[in-house]
Amino acid sequence: MASAVQQNVENWKAKLDKVLHEKNGFTDLLEKVEQKTGVRRLYLAIGLFALVVLYLMVGYGAQFLCNFIGFIYPAYTSFKAVESTNKDDDTVWLIYWVVYSFFALLEFFTDIFLFWIPFYWLLKCIFLVWCMAPTSYNGSQIIYYRFIRPFILRYEKKIDSAVDRASEAAREVKKKMK
Protein backbone atom coordinates (compact mmCIF):
# COMPACT_ATOMS: atom_id res chain seq x y z
CA MET A 1 0.00 0.00 0.00
CA ALA A 2 2.72 2.49 0.96
CA SER A 3 4.71 1.71 -2.17
CA ALA A 4 1.59 2.30 -4.31
CA VAL A 5 1.06 5.70 -2.68
CA GLN A 6 4.74 6.55 -3.12
CA GLN A 7 4.56 5.52 -6.78
CA ASN A 8 1.45 7.65 -7.27
CA VAL A 9 3.19 10.66 -5.69
CA GLU A 10 6.25 10.14 -7.91
CA ASN A 11 4.02 9.94 -11.02
CA TRP A 12 2.25 13.14 -9.96
CA LYS A 13 5.57 14.91 -9.37
CA ALA A 14 6.87 13.79 -12.77
CA LYS A 15 3.75 15.09 -14.53
CA LEU A 16 3.92 18.40 -12.66
CA ASP A 17 7.63 18.74 -13.41
CA LYS A 18 6.90 18.16 -17.12
CA VAL A 19 4.22 20.89 -17.09
CA LEU A 20 6.59 23.25 -15.27
CA HIS A 21 9.12 22.86 -18.08
CA GLU A 22 6.70 23.91 -20.83
CA LYS A 23 7.35 27.35 -22.32
CA ASN A 24 5.12 30.12 -20.96
CA GLY A 25 5.45 33.25 -18.86
CA PHE A 26 5.04 31.51 -15.52
CA THR A 27 7.60 28.80 -16.23
CA ASP A 28 10.04 31.42 -17.56
CA LEU A 29 9.74 33.22 -14.24
CA LEU A 30 10.21 29.93 -12.37
CA GLU A 31 13.30 29.21 -14.47
CA LYS A 32 14.86 32.56 -13.50
CA VAL A 33 14.12 31.98 -9.81
CA GLU A 34 15.46 28.42 -10.11
CA GLN A 35 18.72 29.69 -11.59
CA LYS A 36 19.17 32.38 -8.94
CA THR A 37 18.29 30.21 -5.94
CA GLY A 38 19.38 26.76 -7.04
CA VAL A 39 16.00 25.36 -5.92
CA ARG A 40 14.22 23.13 -8.45
CA ARG A 41 11.16 24.75 -10.00
CA LEU A 42 9.06 21.78 -8.89
CA TYR A 43 9.75 22.67 -5.27
CA LEU A 44 9.25 26.38 -5.97
CA ALA A 45 5.82 25.64 -7.46
CA ILE A 46 4.86 23.34 -4.57
CA GLY A 47 6.00 26.02 -2.11
CA LEU A 48 4.01 28.70 -3.93
CA PHE A 49 0.96 26.42 -3.93
CA ALA A 50 1.37 25.79 -0.18
CA LEU A 51 1.72 29.52 0.44
CA VAL A 52 -1.47 30.28 -1.53
CA VAL A 53 -3.37 27.55 0.34
CA LEU A 54 -2.16 28.85 3.71
CA TYR A 55 -3.04 32.42 2.73
CA LEU A 56 -6.53 31.36 1.64
CA MET A 57 -6.99 29.68 5.01
CA VAL A 58 -5.89 32.54 7.29
CA GLY A 59 -4.71 35.52 5.25
CA TYR A 60 -6.13 39.01 5.21
CA GLY A 61 -7.68 39.58 1.79
CA ALA A 62 -8.28 35.88 1.12
CA GLN A 63 -11.56 36.84 -0.54
CA PHE A 64 -9.70 38.98 -3.08
CA LEU A 65 -7.14 36.24 -3.81
CA CYS A 66 -9.87 33.63 -4.23
CA ASN A 67 -11.90 35.80 -6.59
CA PHE A 68 -8.72 36.80 -8.45
CA ILE A 69 -7.85 33.14 -9.05
CA GLY A 70 -11.43 32.35 -10.09
CA PHE A 71 -11.53 35.25 -12.53
CA ILE A 72 -8.14 35.94 -14.15
CA TYR A 73 -7.39 32.61 -15.85
CA PRO A 74 -10.99 32.06 -17.05
CA ALA A 75 -11.22 35.66 -18.30
CA TYR A 76 -7.97 35.40 -20.26
CA THR A 77 -8.84 31.97 -21.63
CA SER A 78 -12.30 33.24 -22.59
CA PHE A 79 -10.65 36.07 -24.51
CA LYS A 80 -8.45 33.53 -26.31
CA ALA A 81 -11.52 31.38 -27.04
CA VAL A 82 -13.44 34.30 -28.54
CA GLU A 83 -10.47 35.21 -30.72
CA SER A 84 -9.99 31.64 -31.98
CA THR A 85 -11.86 30.14 -34.91
CA ASN A 86 -12.85 27.08 -32.85
CA LYS A 87 -16.29 27.65 -31.33
CA ASP A 88 -16.27 24.60 -29.03
CA ASP A 89 -13.96 26.39 -26.60
CA ASP A 90 -16.40 29.33 -26.53
CA THR A 91 -19.10 26.98 -25.24
CA VAL A 92 -16.79 25.59 -22.56
CA TRP A 93 -16.07 29.04 -21.19
CA LEU A 94 -19.66 30.28 -21.54
CA ILE A 95 -20.70 27.33 -19.37
CA TYR A 96 -18.03 28.30 -16.82
CA TRP A 97 -19.36 31.86 -16.68
CA VAL A 98 -22.95 30.68 -16.30
CA VAL A 99 -21.91 28.52 -13.33
CA TYR A 100 -19.71 31.32 -11.94
CA SER A 101 -22.63 33.78 -12.18
CA PHE A 102 -25.05 31.33 -10.59
CA PHE A 103 -22.60 30.69 -7.77
CA ALA A 104 -21.98 34.44 -7.28
CA LEU A 105 -25.73 35.06 -7.07
CA LEU A 106 -26.17 32.20 -4.61
CA GLU A 107 -23.20 33.47 -2.60
CA PHE A 108 -24.68 36.97 -2.44
CA PHE A 109 -27.84 35.74 -0.72
CA THR A 110 -26.07 33.27 1.60
CA ASP A 111 -23.03 35.38 2.45
CA ILE A 112 -24.04 35.87 6.07
CA PHE A 113 -24.01 32.10 6.59
CA LEU A 114 -20.95 31.34 4.47
CA PHE A 115 -18.88 33.71 6.59
CA TRP A 116 -19.05 31.17 9.42
CA ILE A 117 -17.71 28.24 7.42
CA PRO A 118 -14.06 27.64 8.38
CA PHE A 119 -11.66 28.05 5.46
CA TYR A 120 -14.50 29.21 3.23
CA TRP A 121 -12.22 31.06 0.79
CA LEU A 122 -9.99 28.01 0.39
CA LEU A 123 -13.03 25.82 -0.27
CA LYS A 124 -14.45 28.33 -2.75
CA CYS A 125 -11.10 28.54 -4.54
CA ILE A 126 -10.92 24.74 -4.80
CA PHE A 127 -14.47 24.79 -6.19
CA LEU A 128 -13.60 27.44 -8.80
CA VAL A 129 -10.42 25.62 -9.85
CA TRP A 130 -12.49 22.43 -10.21
CA CYS A 131 -14.96 24.37 -12.37
CA MET A 132 -12.21 25.71 -14.64
CA ALA A 133 -10.11 22.55 -14.78
CA PRO A 134 -8.96 21.90 -18.35
CA THR A 135 -10.74 18.57 -18.65
CA SER A 136 -13.68 17.64 -20.82
CA TYR A 137 -16.03 17.09 -17.87
CA ASN A 138 -14.99 19.54 -15.19
CA GLY A 139 -17.04 21.03 -12.35
CA SER A 140 -18.78 23.65 -14.45
CA GLN A 141 -19.86 21.03 -16.99
CA ILE A 142 -21.25 18.78 -14.26
CA ILE A 143 -23.11 21.57 -12.45
CA TYR A 144 -24.44 23.08 -15.67
CA TYR A 145 -25.73 19.86 -17.24
CA ARG A 146 -27.06 18.30 -14.02
CA PHE A 147 -28.62 21.32 -12.30
CA ILE A 148 -28.66 24.67 -14.08
CA ARG A 149 -29.65 23.56 -17.60
CA PRO A 150 -32.62 21.38 -16.49
CA PHE A 151 -33.84 24.19 -14.21
CA ILE A 152 -33.61 26.85 -16.93
CA LEU A 153 -35.22 24.59 -19.55
CA ARG A 154 -38.13 23.89 -17.19
CA TYR A 155 -38.82 27.61 -16.66
CA GLU A 156 -37.52 29.01 -19.96
CA LYS A 157 -40.87 30.31 -21.21
CA LYS A 158 -41.62 32.06 -17.92
CA ILE A 159 -38.13 33.59 -17.85
CA ASP A 160 -38.45 34.77 -21.47
CA SER A 161 -41.84 36.27 -20.70
CA ALA A 162 -40.48 38.13 -17.67
CA VAL A 163 -37.51 39.43 -19.69
CA ASP A 164 -39.85 40.61 -22.47
CA ARG A 165 -42.06 42.44 -19.96
CA ALA A 166 -39.03 44.07 -18.32
CA SER A 167 -37.67 45.13 -21.74
CA GLU A 168 -41.03 46.62 -22.68
CA ALA A 169 -41.21 48.49 -19.37
CA ALA A 170 -37.69 49.86 -19.92
CA ARG A 171 -38.64 51.04 -23.42
CA GLU A 172 -41.72 52.81 -22.00
CA VAL A 173 -39.60 54.56 -19.37
CA LYS A 174 -37.11 55.60 -22.04
CA LYS A 175 -39.93 57.06 -24.18
CA LYS A 176 -41.28 59.05 -21.24
CA MET A 177 -37.85 60.45 -20.44
CA LYS A 178 -37.41 61.98 -23.93
PDB file of C-alpha atoms in Angstrom, residues 55-155:
ATOM      1  CA  TYR A  55      -3.039  32.418   2.733  1.00  0.00           C
ATOM      2  CA  LEU A  56      -6.534  31.357   1.641  1.00  0.00           C
ATOM      3  CA  MET A  57      -6.986  29.685   5.014  1.00  0.00           C
ATOM      4  CA  VAL A  58      -5.887  32.537   7.292  1.00  0.00           C
ATOM      5  CA  GLY A  59      -4.712  35.519   5.251  1.00  0.00           C
ATOM      6  CA  TYR A  60      -6.132  39.008   5.211  1.00  0.00           C
ATOM      7  CA  GLY A  61      -7.682  39.584   1.790  1.00  0.00           C
ATOM      8  CA  ALA A  62      -8.277  35.881   1.118  1.00  0.00           C
ATOM      9  CA  GLN A  63     -11.560  36.837  -0.541  1.00  0.00           C
ATOM     10  CA  PHE A  64      -9.700  38.977  -3.078  1.00  0.00           C
ATOM     11  CA  LEU A  65      -7.136  36.242  -3.806  1.00  0.00           C
ATOM     12  CA  CYS A  66      -9.868  33.629  -4.225  1.00  0.00           C
ATOM     13  CA  ASN A  67     -11.898  35.801  -6.589  1.00  0.00           C
ATOM     14  CA  PHE A  68      -8.720  36.795  -8.453  1.00  0.00           C
ATOM     15  CA  ILE A  69      -7.853  33.136  -9.052  1.00  0.00           C
ATOM     16  CA  GLY A  70     -11.434  32.349 -10.087  1.00  0.00           C
ATOM     17  CA  PHE A  71     -11.527  35.254 -12.526  1.00  0.00           C
ATOM     18  CA  ILE A  72      -8.137  35.935 -14.146  1.00  0.00           C
ATOM     19  CA  TYR A  73      -7.386  32.606 -15.850  1.00  0.00           C
ATOM     20  CA  PRO A  74     -10.992  32.056 -17.055  1.00  0.00           C
ATOM     21  CA  ALA A  75     -11.223  35.658 -18.303  1.00  0.00           C
ATOM     22  CA  TYR A  76      -7.970  35.403 -20.257  1.00  0.00           C
ATOM     23  CA  THR A  77      -8.844  31.974 -21.628  1.00  0.00           C
ATOM     24  CA  SER A  78     -12.305  33.244 -22.591  1.00  0.00           C
ATOM     25  CA  PHE A  79     -10.646  36.067 -24.512  1.00  0.00           C
ATOM     26  CA  LYS A  80      -8.447  33.533 -26.308  1.00  0.00           C
ATOM     27  CA  ALA A  81     -11.516  31.377 -27.041  1.00  0.00           C
ATOM     28  CA  VAL A  82     -13.441  34.304 -28.541  1.00  0.00           C
ATOM     29  CA  GLU A  83     -10.467  35.215 -30.725  1.00  0.00           C
ATOM     30  CA  SER A  84      -9.986  31.638 -31.978  1.00  0.00           C
ATOM     31  CA  THR A  85     -11.861  30.137 -34.912  1.00  0.00           C
ATOM     32  CA  ASN A  86     -12.848  27.085 -32.850  1.00  0.00           C
ATOM     33  CA  LYS A  87     -16.292  27.652 -31.325  1.00  0.00           C
ATOM     34  CA  ASP A  88     -16.267  24.599 -29.030  1.00  0.00           C
ATOM     35  CA  ASP A  89     -13.957  26.392 -26.601  1.00  0.00           C
ATOM     36  CA  ASP A  90     -16.404  29.327 -26.532  1.00  0.00           C
ATOM     37  CA  THR A  91     -19.100  26.979 -25.244  1.00  0.00           C
ATOM     38  CA  VAL A  92     -16.791  25.591 -22.557  1.00  0.00           C
ATOM     39  CA  TRP A  93     -16.067  29.041 -21.189  1.00  0.00           C
ATOM     40  CA  LEU A  94     -19.659  30.281 -21.537  1.00  0.00           C
ATOM     41  CA  ILE A  95     -20.696  27.330 -19.371  1.00  0.00           C
ATOM     42  CA  TYR A  96     -18.025  28.295 -16.819  1.00  0.00           C
ATOM     43  CA  TRP A  97     -19.356  31.864 -16.681  1.00  0.00           C
ATOM     44  CA  VAL A  98     -22.946  30.676 -16.296  1.00  0.00           C
ATOM     45  CA  VAL A  99     -21.908  28.522 -13.332  1.00  0.00           C
ATOM     46  CA  TYR A 100     -19.710  31.317 -11.944  1.00  0.00           C
ATOM     47  CA  SER A 101     -22.627  33.781 -12.182  1.00  0.00           C
ATOM     48  CA  PHE A 102     -25.047  31.330 -10.591  1.00  0.00           C
ATOM     49  CA  PHE A 103     -22.604  30.694  -7.766  1.00  0.00           C
ATOM     50  CA  ALA A 104     -21.985  34.445  -7.284  1.00  0.00           C
ATOM     51  CA  LEU A 105     -25.734  35.059  -7.068  1.00  0.00           C
ATOM     52  CA  LEU A 106     -26.170  32.198  -4.609  1.00  0.00           C
ATOM     53  CA  GLU A 107     -23.203  33.467  -2.598  1.00  0.00           C
ATOM     54  CA  PHE A 108     -24.683  36.974  -2.442  1.00  0.00           C
ATOM     55  CA  PHE A 109     -27.841  35.736  -0.724  1.00  0.00           C
ATOM     56  CA  THR A 110     -26.072  33.269   1.596  1.00  0.00           C
ATOM     57  CA  ASP A 111     -23.031  35.384   2.454  1.00  0.00           C
ATOM     58  CA  ILE A 112     -24.037  35.872   6.074  1.00  0.00           C
ATOM     59  CA  PHE A 113     -24.013  32.100   6.594  1.00  0.00           C
ATOM     60  CA  LEU A 114     -20.954  31.341   4.468  1.00  0.00           C
ATOM     61  CA  PHE A 115     -18.881  33.706   6.591  1.00  0.00           C
ATOM     62  CA  TRP A 116     -19.054  31.171   9.421  1.00  0.00           C
ATOM     63  CA  ILE A 117     -17.707  28.238   7.416  1.00  0.00           C
ATOM     64  CA  PRO A 118     -14.062  27.638   8.381  1.00  0.00           C
ATOM     65  CA  PHE A 119     -11.658  28.048   5.462  1.00  0.00           C
ATOM     66  CA  TYR A 120     -14.504  29.207   3.228  1.00  0.00           C
ATOM     67  CA  TRP A 121     -12.218  31.061   0.785  1.00  0.00           C
ATOM     68  CA  LEU A 122      -9.992  28.014   0.386  1.00  0.00           C
ATOM     69  CA  LEU A 123     -13.032  25.818  -0.274  1.00  0.00           C
ATOM     70  CA  LYS A 124     -14.445  28.332  -2.753  1.00  0.00           C
ATOM     71  CA  CYS A 125     -11.099  28.538  -4.544  1.00  0.00           C
ATOM     72  CA  ILE A 126     -10.922  24.742  -4.799  1.00  0.00           C
ATOM     73  CA  PHE A 127     -14.465  24.791  -6.194  1.00  0.00           C
ATOM     74  CA  LEU A 128     -13.596  27.441  -8.802  1.00  0.00           C
ATOM     75  CA  VAL A 129     -10.419  25.621  -9.851  1.00  0.00           C
ATOM     76  CA  TRP A 130     -12.486  22.430 -10.207  1.00  0.00           C
ATOM     77  CA  CYS A 131     -14.956  24.366 -12.369  1.00  0.00           C
ATOM     78  CA  MET A 132     -12.212  25.712 -14.644  1.00  0.00           C
ATOM     79  CA  ALA A 133     -10.105  22.548 -14.777  1.00  0.00           C
ATOM     80  CA  PRO A 134      -8.962  21.901 -18.346  1.00  0.00           C
ATOM     81  CA  THR A 135     -10.743  18.573 -18.653  1.00  0.00           C
ATOM     82  CA  SER A 136     -13.684  17.645 -20.819  1.00  0.00           C
ATOM     83  CA  TYR A 137     -16.034  17.092 -17.873  1.00  0.00           C
ATOM     84  CA  ASN A 138     -14.993  19.542 -15.187  1.00  0.00           C
ATOM     85  CA  GLY A 139     -17.044  21.026 -12.351  1.00  0.00           C
ATOM     86  CA  SER A 140     -18.776  23.653 -14.445  1.00  0.00           C
ATOM     87  CA  GLN A 141     -19.856  21.028 -16.987  1.00  0.00           C
ATOM     88  CA  ILE A 142     -21.252  18.779 -14.256  1.00  0.00           C
ATOM     89  CA  ILE A 143     -23.107  21.571 -12.451  1.00  0.00           C
ATOM     90  CA  TYR A 144     -24.440  23.084 -15.670  1.00  0.00           C
ATOM     91  CA  TYR A 145     -25.729  19.855 -17.236  1.00  0.00           C
ATOM     92  CA  ARG A 146     -27.064  18.295 -14.022  1.00  0.00           C
ATOM     93  CA  PHE A 147     -28.616  21.318 -12.303  1.00  0.00           C
ATOM     94  CA  ILE A 148     -28.658  24.666 -14.081  1.00  0.00           C
ATOM     95  CA  ARG A 149     -29.652  23.556 -17.597  1.00  0.00           C
ATOM     96  CA  PRO A 150     -32.619  21.381 -16.487  1.00  0.00           C
ATOM     97  CA  PHE A 151     -33.837  24.189 -14.210  1.00  0.00           C
ATOM     98  CA  ILE A 152     -33.608  26.850 -16.934  1.00  0.00           C
ATOM     99  CA  LEU A 153     -35.221  24.591 -19.547  1.00  0.00           C
ATOM    100  CA  ARG A 154     -38.125  23.886 -17.186  1.00  0.00           C
ATOM    101  CA  TYR A 155     -38.817  27.609 -16.664  1.00  0.00           C
TER     102      TYR A 155
END
